[in-house]
């Protein structure tokens, strides 16, 4: 014997209804089958609208007519597909049922009240009609049918809307029914009958519960619950995109998942199955090929100890102070029992050992009832108790479920780390009595990003970087290309880079994960403007952990937002030198903020593009070394330009060629003025511990100050021709002295810095540096008299992008 239960989404239209018939037929060929049906999708919601309406007028009847027409359309569509279906006969039955319902609703309108017994009758119509339709489909296909009336046979105790089944008596009742072994058994879900044989309901979404009860009563070997998802996932797949299907979970894990909010299961479904050791298989009606999730005594040892993340919303936490509850343990137990009698669900409790405060969480709808009960129970102890009770509203409970969860190494520290990085405060944390769950109380507004990011860190094997790229000039574009090319390599290392934003000074493309293969096309289509307001909105609404702002601009204003970025939970990777060469006060503020916020601030490409300059120096200085002096060619663009001058190009020609190849800053004046080299030298000096400002660096520029007036590259390159002859004279003079000209930055022992054109002879290591190369010579306590020399390309989009890429990866490595 097997029991199949089909939910409302599985019966939403004629095609799905007949697909269910096909599933039943396949099952019947193998073994006798019982079927529990819900109402078609939306029907119960419509019927609930009737009883929840506070306006007692004809609008209630309109809802009845809408529901009736849904059923008429359903059976009409079924008839068009299955011609043998007895359309007229079934339509008469449906009309008769709805005529009864219309009379009931008219009485509700007249009396302006709807007692619970009437509510139960109204709400159950959908399930009853589903069984009538299914019975007639199967009979038209020549199957023999037994319909079990749950009102007569499923004994339920409690109120009319949320009764609990007496399984032993129900089992006896059903065993007394004469069921032919070849019959297909049908029963409407959600419904039971009390001792007076009145219709009662088993709680909203109680059809799962009905299926479990019928499985016990008919001694089924398996209970299958068919729904619109493939089974039980590690999280809600609609909210967590990388959640995955669980092959097996234990009964206890399923109970915990249900209790703490998993929508696939009814909280009371699993307990009777567990008691009678009946496995339960969750399947997808629209994807019958999926193997689903099996719930049984056995656990899947191949899978993670952790099985899922769930959450409950609209939670309120009420805290009773220690002085009120001191020596009142019995009273507390009594109050909790009263809560239960009043159908007030206490989801979890925590107690402070120091102050002996007790906190408990419940749904917000219960607050008023709870406060009344507390006031009544503590009247003698404290007349103004409500003044001392602390109430926290708008909360959610995040729960992590798994077998022997306490054996999972470091998982709590991972959760705390991720919540801290997202700036999410924890109001309470508790472990379930079964030791299969950990629950954390946080603000409701944070629950979605908490669920997504905790799931990523606990269940995903991949380390995820959420990148927000600002600046799509040569370096930004090269970076995107490198990320695309390295995807397979990163996949093997379980690293995933999600680019969530691409922006320039005018607009921004925002997606959860931008498809980089056609990013340019989508960026061009984007109508989102990029400005300070949009940037702040991006920071505030960011729901990703390990989020990284990548600054591939040379924008001063953007660099002045770094402290703000860090304080909002973003790492920063930058090729922009403006932040590190701003005031020394701001320089320190960035680092202090990064430290306090536990965020990374990486800027390797500020000096030497992709060369490992900054990390090398930091490693040296962190292990006790000190800089004595430095000399180097720090500009790849000037290295290229001065090399071309040796080959006979004029200064204007060489500069134009360097700009064309992407070696220069957006405005080449920054290179030729010496300010770009000065900034790089300042970065090195500050790394070495010198507290200096940019103005402290002595700069002897390549160009006269008169060129400062040219604010764009085109203008500068045009007027640069005027300086060609003067510069050619300098080159010839150096050549006569068997030297070459190089633009050199130096740091002396006491920290004095300068940048200027120097004549370099053949014995100097800088003599051969050209074509875009950088060369940096460091004399330190450890590296003398032979210096530490770093040499390589220090300009170009690709090498700079590779340095940014390396920094980006180091945010997680």
mmCIF file of N, CA and C in Angstrom, residues 46 201 238 264 279 413 451 473 600 621 702:
data_model
loop_
_atom_site.group_PDB
_atom_site.id
_atom_site.type_symbol
_atom_site.label_atom_id
_atom_site.label_comp_id
_atom_site.label_asym_id
_atom_site.label_seq_id
_atom_site.Cartn_x
_atom_site.Cartn_y
_atom_site.Cartn_z
ATOM 1 N N UNK A 46 -9.573 31.898 -1.801
ATOM 2 C CA UNK A 46 -10.836 32.589 -2.098
ATOM 3 C C UNK A 46 -11.860 32.343 -0.992
ATOM 4 N N UNK A 201 -11.430 21.032 10.821
ATOM 5 C CA UNK A 201 -10.241 21.145 9.973
ATOM 6 C C UNK A 201 -8.984 20.799 10.759
ATOM 7 N N UNK A 238 13.496 29.708 -4.030
ATOM 8 C CA UNK A 238 13.045 30.993 -4.581
ATOM 9 C C UNK A 238 13.838 32.158 -3.999
ATOM 10 N N UNK A 264 7.545 23.263 2.599
ATOM 11 C CA UNK A 264 7.197 22.015 1.918
ATOM 12 C C UNK A 264 6.339 21.117 2.806
ATOM 13 N N UNK A 279 8.243 5.682 5.743
ATOM 14 C CA UNK A 279 9.026 6.669 4.991
ATOM 15 C C UNK A 279 8.111 7.621 4.217
ATOM 16 N N UNK A 413 31.118 29.770 14.490
ATOM 17 C CA UNK A 413 32.021 30.906 14.277
ATOM 18 C C UNK A 413 31.845 31.464 12.866
ATOM 19 N N UNK A 451 19.851 34.767 5.480
ATOM 20 C CA UNK A 451 19.614 33.404 4.978
ATOM 21 C C UNK A 451 20.528 33.116 3.792
ATOM 22 N N UNK A 473 37.130 51.908 -18.080
ATOM 23 C CA UNK A 473 38.091 52.307 -19.095
ATOM 24 C C UNK A 473 38.927 51.093 -19.459
ATOM 25 N N UNK A 600 39.003 44.340 4.046
ATOM 26 C CA UNK A 600 40.276 44.396 3.335
ATOM 27 C C UNK A 600 40.348 45.690 2.508
ATOM 28 N N UNK A 621 58.541 44.687 6.081
ATOM 29 C CA UNK A 621 58.412 45.573 7.249
ATOM 30 C C UNK A 621 57.714 44.871 8.411
ATOM 31 N N UNK A 702 58.635 67.435 -15.923
ATOM 32 C CA UNK A 702 59.166 67.329 -17.282
ATOM 33 C C UNK A 702 58.746 68.546 -18.092
#
